[in-house]
mmCIF file of C-alpha atoms in Angstrom:
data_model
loop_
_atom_site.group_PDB
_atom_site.id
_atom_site.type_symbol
_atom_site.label_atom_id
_atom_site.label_comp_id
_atom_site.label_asym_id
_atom_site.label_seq_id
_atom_site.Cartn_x
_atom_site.Cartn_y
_atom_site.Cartn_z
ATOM 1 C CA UNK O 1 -2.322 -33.497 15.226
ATOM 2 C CA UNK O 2 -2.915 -32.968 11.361
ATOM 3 C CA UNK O 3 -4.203 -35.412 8.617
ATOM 4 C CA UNK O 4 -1.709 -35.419 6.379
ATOM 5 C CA UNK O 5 -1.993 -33.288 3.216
ATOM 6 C CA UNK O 6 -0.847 -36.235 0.650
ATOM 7 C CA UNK O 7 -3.845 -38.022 0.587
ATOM 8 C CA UNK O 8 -4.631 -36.259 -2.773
ATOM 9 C CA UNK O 9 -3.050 -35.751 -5.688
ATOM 10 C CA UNK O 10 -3.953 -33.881 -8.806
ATOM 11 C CA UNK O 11 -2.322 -37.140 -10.793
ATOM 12 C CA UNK O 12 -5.715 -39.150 -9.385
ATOM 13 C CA UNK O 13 -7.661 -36.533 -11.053
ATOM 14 C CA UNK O 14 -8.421 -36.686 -15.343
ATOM 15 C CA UNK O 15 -7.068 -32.762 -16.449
ATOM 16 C CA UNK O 16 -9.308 -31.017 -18.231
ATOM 17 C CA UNK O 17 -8.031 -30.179 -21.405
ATOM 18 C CA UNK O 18 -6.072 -26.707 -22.103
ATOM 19 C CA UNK O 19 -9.011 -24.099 -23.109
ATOM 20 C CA UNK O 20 -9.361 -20.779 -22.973
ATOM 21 C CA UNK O 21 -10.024 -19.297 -19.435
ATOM 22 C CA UNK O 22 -13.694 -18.367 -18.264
ATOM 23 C CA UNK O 23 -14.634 -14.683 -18.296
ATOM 24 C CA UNK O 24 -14.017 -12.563 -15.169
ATOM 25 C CA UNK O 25 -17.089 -13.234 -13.403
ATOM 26 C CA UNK O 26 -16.872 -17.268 -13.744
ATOM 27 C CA UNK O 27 -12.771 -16.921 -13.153
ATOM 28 C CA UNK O 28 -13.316 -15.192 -10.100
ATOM 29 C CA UNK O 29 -15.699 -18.137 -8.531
ATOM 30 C CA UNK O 30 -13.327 -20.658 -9.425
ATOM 31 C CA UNK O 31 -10.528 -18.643 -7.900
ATOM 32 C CA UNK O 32 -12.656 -17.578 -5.050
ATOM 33 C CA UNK O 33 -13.400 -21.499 -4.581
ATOM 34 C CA UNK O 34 -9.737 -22.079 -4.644
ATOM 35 C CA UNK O 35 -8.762 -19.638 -1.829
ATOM 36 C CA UNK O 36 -11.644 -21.496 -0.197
ATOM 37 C CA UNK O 37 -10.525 -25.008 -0.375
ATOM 38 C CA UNK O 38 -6.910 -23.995 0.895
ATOM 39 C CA UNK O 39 -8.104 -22.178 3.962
ATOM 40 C CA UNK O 40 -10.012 -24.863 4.545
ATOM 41 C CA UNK O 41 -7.458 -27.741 3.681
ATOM 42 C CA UNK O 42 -10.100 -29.464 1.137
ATOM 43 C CA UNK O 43 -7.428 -31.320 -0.502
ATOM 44 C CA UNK O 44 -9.477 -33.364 -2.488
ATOM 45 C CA UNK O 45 -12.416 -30.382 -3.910
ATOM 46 C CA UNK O 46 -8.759 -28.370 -4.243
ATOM 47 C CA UNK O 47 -7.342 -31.340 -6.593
ATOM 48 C CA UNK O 48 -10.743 -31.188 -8.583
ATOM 49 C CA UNK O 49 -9.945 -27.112 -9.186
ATOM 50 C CA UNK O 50 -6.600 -26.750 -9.441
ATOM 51 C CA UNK O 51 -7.196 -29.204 -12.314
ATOM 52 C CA UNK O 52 -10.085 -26.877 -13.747
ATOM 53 C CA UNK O 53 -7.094 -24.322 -13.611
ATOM 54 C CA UNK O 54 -4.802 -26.031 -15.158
ATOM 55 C CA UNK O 55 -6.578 -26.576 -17.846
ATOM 56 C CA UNK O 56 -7.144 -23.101 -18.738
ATOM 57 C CA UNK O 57 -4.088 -23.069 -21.069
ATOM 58 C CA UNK O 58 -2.688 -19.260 -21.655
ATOM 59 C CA UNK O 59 -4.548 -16.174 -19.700
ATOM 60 C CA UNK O 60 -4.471 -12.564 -20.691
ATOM 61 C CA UNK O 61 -6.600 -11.356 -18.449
ATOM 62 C CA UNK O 62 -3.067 -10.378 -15.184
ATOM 63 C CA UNK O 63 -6.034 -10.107 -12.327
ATOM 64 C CA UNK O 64 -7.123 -13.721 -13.710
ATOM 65 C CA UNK O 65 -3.230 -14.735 -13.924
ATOM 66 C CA UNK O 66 -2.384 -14.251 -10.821
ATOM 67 C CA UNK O 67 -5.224 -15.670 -9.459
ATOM 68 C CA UNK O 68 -4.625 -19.072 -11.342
ATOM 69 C CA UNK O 69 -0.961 -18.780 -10.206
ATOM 70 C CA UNK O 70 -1.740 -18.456 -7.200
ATOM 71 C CA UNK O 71 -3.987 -21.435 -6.338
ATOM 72 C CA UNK O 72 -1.957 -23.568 -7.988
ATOM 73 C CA UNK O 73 1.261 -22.751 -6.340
ATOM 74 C CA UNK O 74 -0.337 -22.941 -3.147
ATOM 75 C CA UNK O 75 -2.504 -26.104 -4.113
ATOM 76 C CA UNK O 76 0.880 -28.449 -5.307
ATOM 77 C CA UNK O 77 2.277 -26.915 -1.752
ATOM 78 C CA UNK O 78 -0.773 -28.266 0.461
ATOM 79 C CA UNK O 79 -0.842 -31.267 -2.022
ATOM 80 C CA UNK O 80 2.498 -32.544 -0.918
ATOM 81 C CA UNK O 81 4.450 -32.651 -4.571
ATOM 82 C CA UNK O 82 6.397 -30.397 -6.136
ATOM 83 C CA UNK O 83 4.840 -31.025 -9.385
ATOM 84 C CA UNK O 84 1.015 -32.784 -8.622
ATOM 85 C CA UNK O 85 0.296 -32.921 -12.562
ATOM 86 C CA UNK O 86 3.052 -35.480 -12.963
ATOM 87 C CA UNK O 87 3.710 -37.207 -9.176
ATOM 88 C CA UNK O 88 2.146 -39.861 -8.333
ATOM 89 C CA UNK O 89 1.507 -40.372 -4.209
ATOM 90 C CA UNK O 90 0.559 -43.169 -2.357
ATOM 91 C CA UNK O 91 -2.852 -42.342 -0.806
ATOM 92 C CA UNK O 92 -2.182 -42.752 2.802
ATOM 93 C CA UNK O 93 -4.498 -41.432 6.102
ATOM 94 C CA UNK O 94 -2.316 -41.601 9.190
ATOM 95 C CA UNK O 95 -2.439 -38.613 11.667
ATOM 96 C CA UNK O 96 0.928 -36.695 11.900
ATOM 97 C CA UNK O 97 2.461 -34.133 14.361
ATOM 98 C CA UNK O 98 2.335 -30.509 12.746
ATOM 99 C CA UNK O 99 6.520 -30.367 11.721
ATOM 100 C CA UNK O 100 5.895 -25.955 12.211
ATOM 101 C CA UNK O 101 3.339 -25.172 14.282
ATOM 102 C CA UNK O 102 1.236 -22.218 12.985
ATOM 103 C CA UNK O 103 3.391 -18.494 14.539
ATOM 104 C CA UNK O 104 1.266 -17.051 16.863
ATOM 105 C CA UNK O 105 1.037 -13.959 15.258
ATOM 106 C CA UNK O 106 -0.457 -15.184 12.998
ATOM 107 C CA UNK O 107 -3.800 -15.545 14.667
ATOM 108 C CA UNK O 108 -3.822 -11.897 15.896
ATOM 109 C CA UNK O 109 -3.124 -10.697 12.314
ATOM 110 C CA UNK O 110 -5.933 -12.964 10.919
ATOM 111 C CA UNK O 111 -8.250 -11.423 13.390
ATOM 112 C CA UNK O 112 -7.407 -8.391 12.668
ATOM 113 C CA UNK O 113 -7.891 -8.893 8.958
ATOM 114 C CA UNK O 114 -11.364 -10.874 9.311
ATOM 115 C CA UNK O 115 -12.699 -7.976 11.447
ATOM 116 C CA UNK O 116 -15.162 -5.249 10.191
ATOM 117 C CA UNK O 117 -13.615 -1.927 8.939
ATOM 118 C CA UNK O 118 -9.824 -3.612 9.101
ATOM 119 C CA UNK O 119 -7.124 -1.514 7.653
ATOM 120 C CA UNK O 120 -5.296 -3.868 5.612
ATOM 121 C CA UNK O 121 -3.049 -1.606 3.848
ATOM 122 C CA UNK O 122 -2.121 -1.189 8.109
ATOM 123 C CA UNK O 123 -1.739 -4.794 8.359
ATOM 124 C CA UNK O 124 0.092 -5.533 5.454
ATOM 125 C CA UNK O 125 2.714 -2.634 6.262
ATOM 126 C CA UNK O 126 3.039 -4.069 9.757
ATOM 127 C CA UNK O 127 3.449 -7.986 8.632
ATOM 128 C CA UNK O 128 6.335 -6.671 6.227
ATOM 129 C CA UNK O 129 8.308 -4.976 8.863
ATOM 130 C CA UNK O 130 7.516 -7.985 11.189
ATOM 131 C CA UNK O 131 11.172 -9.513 11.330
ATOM 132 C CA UNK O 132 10.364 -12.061 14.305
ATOM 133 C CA UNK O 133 7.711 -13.836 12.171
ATOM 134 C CA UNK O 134 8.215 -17.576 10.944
ATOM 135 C CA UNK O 135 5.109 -18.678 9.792
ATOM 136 C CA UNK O 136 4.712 -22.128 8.778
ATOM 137 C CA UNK O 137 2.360 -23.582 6.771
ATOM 138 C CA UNK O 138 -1.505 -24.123 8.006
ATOM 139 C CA UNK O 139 -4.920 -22.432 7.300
ATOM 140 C CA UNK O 140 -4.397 -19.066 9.411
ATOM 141 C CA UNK O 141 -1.229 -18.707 7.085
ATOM 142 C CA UNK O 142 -3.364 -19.996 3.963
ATOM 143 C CA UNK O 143 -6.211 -17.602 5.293
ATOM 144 C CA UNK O 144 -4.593 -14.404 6.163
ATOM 145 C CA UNK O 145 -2.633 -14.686 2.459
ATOM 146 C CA UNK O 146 -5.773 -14.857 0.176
ATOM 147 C CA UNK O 147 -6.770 -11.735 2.555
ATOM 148 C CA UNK O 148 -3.700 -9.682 1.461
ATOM 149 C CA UNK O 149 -4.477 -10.666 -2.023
ATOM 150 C CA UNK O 150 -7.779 -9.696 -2.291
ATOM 151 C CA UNK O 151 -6.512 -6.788 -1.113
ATOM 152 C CA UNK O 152 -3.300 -6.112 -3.611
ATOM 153 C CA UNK O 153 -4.870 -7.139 -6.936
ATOM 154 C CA UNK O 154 -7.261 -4.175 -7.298
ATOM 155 C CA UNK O 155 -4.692 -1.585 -6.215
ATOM 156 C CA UNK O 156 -3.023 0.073 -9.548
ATOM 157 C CA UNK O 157 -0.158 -0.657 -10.672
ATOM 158 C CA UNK O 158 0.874 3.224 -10.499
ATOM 159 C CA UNK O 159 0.619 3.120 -6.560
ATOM 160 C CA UNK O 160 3.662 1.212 -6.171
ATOM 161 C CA UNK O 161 4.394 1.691 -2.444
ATOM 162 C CA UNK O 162 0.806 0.316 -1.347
ATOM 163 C CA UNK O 163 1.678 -2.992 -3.891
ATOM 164 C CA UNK O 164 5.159 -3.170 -2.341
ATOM 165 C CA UNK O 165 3.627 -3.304 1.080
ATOM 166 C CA UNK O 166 1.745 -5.901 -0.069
ATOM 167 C CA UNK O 167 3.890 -8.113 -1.556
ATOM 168 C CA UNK O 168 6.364 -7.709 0.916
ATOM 169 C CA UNK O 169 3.866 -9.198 3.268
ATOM 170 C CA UNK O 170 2.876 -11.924 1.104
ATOM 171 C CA UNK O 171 6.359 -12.720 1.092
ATOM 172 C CA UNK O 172 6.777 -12.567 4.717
ATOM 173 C CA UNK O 173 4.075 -15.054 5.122
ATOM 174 C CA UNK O 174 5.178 -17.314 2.317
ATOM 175 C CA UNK O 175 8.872 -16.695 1.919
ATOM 176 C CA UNK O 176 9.227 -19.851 -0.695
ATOM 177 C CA UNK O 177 6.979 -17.998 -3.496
ATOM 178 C CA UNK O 178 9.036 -17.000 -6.161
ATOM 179 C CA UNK O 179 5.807 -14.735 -7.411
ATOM 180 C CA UNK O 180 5.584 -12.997 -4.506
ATOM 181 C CA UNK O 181 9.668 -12.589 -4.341
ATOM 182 C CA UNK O 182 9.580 -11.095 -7.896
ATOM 183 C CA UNK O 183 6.476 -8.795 -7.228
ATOM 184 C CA UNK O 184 8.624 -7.426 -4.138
ATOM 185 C CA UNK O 185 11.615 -6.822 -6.767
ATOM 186 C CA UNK O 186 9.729 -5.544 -9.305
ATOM 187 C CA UNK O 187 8.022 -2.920 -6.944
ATOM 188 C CA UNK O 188 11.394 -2.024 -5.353
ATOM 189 C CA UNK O 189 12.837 -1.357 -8.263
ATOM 190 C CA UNK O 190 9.465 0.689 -9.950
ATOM 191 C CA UNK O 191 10.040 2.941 -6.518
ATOM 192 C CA UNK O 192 13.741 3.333 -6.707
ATOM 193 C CA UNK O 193 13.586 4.455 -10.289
ATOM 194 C CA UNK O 194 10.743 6.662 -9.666
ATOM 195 C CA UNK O 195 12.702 8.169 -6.827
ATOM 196 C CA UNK O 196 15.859 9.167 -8.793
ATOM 197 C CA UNK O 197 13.768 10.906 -11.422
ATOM 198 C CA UNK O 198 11.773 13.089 -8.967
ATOM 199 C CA UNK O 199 14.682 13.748 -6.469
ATOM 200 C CA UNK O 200 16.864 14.803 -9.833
ATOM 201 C CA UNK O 201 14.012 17.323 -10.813
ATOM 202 C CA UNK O 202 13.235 18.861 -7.610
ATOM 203 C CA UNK O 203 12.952 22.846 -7.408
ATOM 204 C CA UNK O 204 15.586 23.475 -4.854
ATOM 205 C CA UNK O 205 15.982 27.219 -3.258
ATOM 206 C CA UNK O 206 18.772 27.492 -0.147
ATOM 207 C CA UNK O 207 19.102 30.177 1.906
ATOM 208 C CA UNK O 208 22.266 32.224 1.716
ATOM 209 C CA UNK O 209 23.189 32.411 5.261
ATOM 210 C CA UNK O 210 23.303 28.948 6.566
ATOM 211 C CA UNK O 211 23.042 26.800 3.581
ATOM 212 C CA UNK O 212 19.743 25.347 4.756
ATOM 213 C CA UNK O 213 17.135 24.390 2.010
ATOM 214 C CA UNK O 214 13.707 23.219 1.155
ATOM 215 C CA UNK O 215 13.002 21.645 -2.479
ATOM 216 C CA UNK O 216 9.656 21.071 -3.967
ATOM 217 C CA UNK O 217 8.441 18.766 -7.318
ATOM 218 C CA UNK O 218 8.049 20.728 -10.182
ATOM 219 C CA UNK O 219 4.148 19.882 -10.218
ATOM 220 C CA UNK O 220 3.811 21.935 -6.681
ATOM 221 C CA UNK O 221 2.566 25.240 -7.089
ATOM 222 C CA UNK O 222 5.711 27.446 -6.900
ATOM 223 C CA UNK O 223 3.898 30.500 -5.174
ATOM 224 C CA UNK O 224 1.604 30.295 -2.172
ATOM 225 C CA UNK O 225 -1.221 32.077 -3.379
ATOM 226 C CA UNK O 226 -2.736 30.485 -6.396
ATOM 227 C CA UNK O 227 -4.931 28.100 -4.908
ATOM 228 C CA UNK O 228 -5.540 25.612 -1.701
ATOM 229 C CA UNK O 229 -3.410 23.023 -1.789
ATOM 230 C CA UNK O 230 -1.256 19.881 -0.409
ATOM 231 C CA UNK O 231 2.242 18.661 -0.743
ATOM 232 C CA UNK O 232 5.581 17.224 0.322
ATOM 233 C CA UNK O 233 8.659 19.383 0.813
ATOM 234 C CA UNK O 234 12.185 18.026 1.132
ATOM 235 C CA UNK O 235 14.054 19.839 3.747
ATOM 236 C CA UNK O 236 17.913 20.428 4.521
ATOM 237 C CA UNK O 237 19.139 21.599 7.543
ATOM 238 C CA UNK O 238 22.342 23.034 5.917
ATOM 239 C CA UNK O 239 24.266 20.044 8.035
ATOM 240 C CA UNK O 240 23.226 17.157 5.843
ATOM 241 C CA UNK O 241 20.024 16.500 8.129
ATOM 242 C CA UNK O 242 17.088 16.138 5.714
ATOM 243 C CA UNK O 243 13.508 15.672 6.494
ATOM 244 C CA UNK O 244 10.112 15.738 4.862
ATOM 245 C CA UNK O 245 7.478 18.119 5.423
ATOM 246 C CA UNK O 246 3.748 17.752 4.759
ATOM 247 C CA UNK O 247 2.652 21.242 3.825
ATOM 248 C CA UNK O 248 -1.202 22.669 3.892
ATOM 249 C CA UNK O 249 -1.802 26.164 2.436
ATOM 250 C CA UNK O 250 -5.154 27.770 2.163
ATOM 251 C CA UNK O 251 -5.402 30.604 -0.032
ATOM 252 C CA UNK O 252 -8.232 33.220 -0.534
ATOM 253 C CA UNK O 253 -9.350 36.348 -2.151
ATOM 254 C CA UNK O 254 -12.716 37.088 0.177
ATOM 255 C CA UNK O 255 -11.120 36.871 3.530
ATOM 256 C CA UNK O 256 -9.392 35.663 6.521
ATOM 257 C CA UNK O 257 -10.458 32.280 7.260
ATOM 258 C CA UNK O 258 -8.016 32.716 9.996
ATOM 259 C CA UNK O 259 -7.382 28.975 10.110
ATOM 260 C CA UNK O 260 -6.882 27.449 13.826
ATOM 261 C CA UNK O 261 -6.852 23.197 12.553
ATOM 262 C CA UNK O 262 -7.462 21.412 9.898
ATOM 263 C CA UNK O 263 -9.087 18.095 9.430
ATOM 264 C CA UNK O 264 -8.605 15.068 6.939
ATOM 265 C CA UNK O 265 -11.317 13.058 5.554
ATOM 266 C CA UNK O 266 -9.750 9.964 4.345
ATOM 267 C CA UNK O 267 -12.941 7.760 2.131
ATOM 268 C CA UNK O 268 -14.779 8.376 5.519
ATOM 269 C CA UNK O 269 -12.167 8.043 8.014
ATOM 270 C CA UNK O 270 -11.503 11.338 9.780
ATOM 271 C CA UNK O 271 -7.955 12.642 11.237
ATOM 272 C CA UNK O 272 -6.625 15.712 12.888
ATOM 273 C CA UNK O 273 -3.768 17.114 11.589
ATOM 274 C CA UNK O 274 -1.050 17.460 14.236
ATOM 275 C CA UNK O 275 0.193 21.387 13.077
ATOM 276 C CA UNK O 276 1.584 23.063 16.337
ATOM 277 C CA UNK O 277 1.045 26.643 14.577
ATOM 278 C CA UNK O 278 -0.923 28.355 11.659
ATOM 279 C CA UNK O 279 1.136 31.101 9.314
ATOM 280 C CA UNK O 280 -0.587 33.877 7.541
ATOM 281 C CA UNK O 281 0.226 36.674 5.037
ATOM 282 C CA UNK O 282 -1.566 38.236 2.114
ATOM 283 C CA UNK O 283 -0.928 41.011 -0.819
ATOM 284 C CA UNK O 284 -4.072 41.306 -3.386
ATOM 285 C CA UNK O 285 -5.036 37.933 -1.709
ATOM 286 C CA UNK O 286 -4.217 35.966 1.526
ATOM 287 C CA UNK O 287 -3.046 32.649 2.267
ATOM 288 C CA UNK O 288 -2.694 30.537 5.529
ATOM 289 C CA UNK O 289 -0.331 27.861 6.108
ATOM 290 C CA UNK O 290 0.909 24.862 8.613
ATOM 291 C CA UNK O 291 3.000 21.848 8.397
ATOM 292 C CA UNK O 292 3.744 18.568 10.156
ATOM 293 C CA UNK O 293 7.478 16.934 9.564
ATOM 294 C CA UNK O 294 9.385 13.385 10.648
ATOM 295 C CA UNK O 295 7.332 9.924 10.528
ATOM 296 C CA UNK O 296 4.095 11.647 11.228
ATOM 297 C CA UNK O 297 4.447 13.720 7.926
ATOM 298 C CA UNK O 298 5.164 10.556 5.999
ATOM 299 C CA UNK O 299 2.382 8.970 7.577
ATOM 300 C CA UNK O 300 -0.241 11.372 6.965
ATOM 301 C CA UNK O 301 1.047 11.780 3.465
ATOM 302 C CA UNK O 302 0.913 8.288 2.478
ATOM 303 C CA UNK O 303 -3.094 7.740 3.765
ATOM 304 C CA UNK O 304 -4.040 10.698 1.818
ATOM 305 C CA UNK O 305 -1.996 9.594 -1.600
ATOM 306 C CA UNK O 306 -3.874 6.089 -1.664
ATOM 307 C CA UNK O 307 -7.163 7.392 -0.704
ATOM 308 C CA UNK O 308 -9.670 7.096 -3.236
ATOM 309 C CA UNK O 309 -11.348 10.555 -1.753
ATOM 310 C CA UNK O 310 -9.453 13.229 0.320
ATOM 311 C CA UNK O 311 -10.639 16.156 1.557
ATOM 312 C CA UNK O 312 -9.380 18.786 3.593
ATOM 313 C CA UNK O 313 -10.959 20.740 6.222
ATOM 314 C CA UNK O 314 -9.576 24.365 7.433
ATOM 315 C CA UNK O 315 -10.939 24.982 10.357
ATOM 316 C CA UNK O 316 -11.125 29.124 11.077
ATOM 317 C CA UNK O 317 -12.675 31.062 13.564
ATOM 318 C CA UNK O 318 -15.911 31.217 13.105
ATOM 319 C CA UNK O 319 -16.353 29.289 9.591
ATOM 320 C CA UNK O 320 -14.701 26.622 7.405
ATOM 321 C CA UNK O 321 -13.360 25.639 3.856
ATOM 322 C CA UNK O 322 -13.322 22.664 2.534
ATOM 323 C CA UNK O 323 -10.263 21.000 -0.206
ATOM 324 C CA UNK O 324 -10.631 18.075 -1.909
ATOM 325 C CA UNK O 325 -7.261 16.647 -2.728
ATOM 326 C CA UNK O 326 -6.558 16.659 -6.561
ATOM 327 C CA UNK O 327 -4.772 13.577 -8.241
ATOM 328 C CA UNK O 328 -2.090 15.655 -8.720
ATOM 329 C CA UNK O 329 -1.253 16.357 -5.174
ATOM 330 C CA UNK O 330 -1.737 12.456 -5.075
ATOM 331 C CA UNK O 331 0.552 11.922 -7.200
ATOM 332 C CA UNK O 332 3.523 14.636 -6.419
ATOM 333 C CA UNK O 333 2.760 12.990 -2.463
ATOM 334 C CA UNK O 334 3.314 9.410 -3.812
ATOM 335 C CA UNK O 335 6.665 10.810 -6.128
ATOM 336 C CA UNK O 336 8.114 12.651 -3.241
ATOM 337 C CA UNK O 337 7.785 9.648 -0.719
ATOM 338 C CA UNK O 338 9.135 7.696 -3.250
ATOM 339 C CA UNK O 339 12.382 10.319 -3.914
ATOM 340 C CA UNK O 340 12.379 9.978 -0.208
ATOM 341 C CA UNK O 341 12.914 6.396 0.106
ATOM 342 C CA UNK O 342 15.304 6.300 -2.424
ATOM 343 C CA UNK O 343 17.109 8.743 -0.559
ATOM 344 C CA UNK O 344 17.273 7.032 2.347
ATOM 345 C CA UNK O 345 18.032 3.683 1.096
ATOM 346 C CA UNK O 346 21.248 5.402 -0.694
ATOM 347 C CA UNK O 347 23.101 6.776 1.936
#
């Protein structure tokens, strides 16, 4: 049994008159407060800062923004009214069956989110591929949202797979927000427009024989042994099978390394690389080399585009080298998964 949410309405609260928002650091309490009185279902404290809200007229600041849009779409929801500046609701306190009860799911995600160390660009990815949800409205829902968007609004706009993962989950979880619906469209369409331009550009070479090809972005190095590095290769079987490849060369000019594994350090978070075999050659210097293709590949390459700090670790014989991954690696991996997408969403 719930109280019912239409005790309150923002119409039995004066409006503060249109001003110009706080700075950041005053915003973000009032916001913070907001996310607060939602999870909590505070109707009456959420009335009191919605109106605060409102009443901050126009707002450059787009972190602020959507922020304020989003406590006070989700405050006229919990409210009851479509429009609490203007309706006008009969106070009334009667205890009412819950019309959708809360998806179970939900409670696993929110635990998952609320733990220590949770991977929420994990979460997020999972909650947007999770086609059996139907979450209705309640404070897990409420709670697990303002998670995913503390989580979205610091990521740049540049990364726009992790945002789209994001929104998409938002939207999951609240499928009537237009904001979130237009964030999902907007990031689609940033990735699919990214994806023609780098798949257009690509370096392709084929071999003669069987028509089978590898392509790489024109910001991968186009010879082996110029430095360490990173990247994404799109592969063609010569049948119309394509795949991507996450390639890892090591190059030097004082020795064999004589690489057996290699390691990722992802800000702190440590992975093995799944290569099955090492490559080596040399000429004035030497260079070592391994890959990893299908979902791992795309995997792997995603977590090491949006980490803040990547490094590498070749593990040889009887010593080690270290790569940290340049933004420019970050960036060709984030083009090439998104040339890859696009590729697979056109056939």
């Amino acid at each position: 049994m719930y109280r019912s949410l239409i005790a309150f309405t923002l119409s039995t609260v004066p409006l503060i008159p249109a001003q110009a928002a706080p700075d950041a650091e005053q915003a973000g309490v009032v916001l913070r407060n907001c996310r607060a009185q939602i999870a909590a279902g505070d109707v009456e404290a959420l009335s009191q800062t919605a109106a605060e809200v409102r009443g901050w007229g126009e707002i450059e600041d787009d972190a602020i923004r959507m922020g304020a849009e989003f406590c006070l779409e989700i405050s006229s929801a919990q409210l009851g009214v479509a429009d609490a500046a203007e309706t006008t609701v009969t106070p009334v306190d009667v205890d009412v069956p819950a019309e959708n009860p809360e998806d179970p799911r939900l409670r696993a995600y929110l635990d998952e989110a609320e733990a220590d160390g949770a991977d929420i660009p994990d979460i997020a990815a999972r909650i947007a591929q999770d086609n059996r949800m139907e979450p209705g409205a309640g404070p897990e829902r409420d709670a697990l949202e303002a998670a995913l968007l503390a989580h979205v609004r610091p990521i740049p706009a540049a990364q726009a797979q992790a945002n789209l993962n994001a929104y998409s989950a938002l939207a999951r979880l609240n499928p009537d927000s237009e904001i979130y619906a237009a964030k999902v469209r907007q990031y689609t369409d940033a990735l699919h427009a990214s994806g023609r331009r780098v798949l257009n550009s690509l370096r392709t070479t084929t071999e003669e024989f069987d028509d089978s090809s590898w392509s790489r972005h024109p910001s991968s190095p186009r010879y082996q042994d110029i430095r360490n590095y990173v990247t994404l290769y799109l592969l063609d079987d010569g049948d119309g099978s394509k795949s991507l490849e996450l390639f890892l060369n090591y190059t030097s000019r004082d020795g064999w390394l004589f690489v057996q594994s290699a390691l990722l350090n992802l800000d702190g978070e440590e992975l093995r690389v799944p290569t099955s075999r090492w490559f080596r050659d040399n000429d004035t210097e030497i260079w070592e080399w391994a890959s990893v293709t299908g979902p791992r590949a795309i995997d792997l390459a995603e977590r090491i585009a949006n980490a803040d700090r990547a490094v590498v670790r070749f593990h040889g014989q009887d010593f080690y080298d270290d790569h940290v991954v340049t933004a420019t690696e970050k960036r060709v991996l984030r083009e090439m998964l998104a040339a890859w997408r696009y590729l697979k969403a056109s056939e």
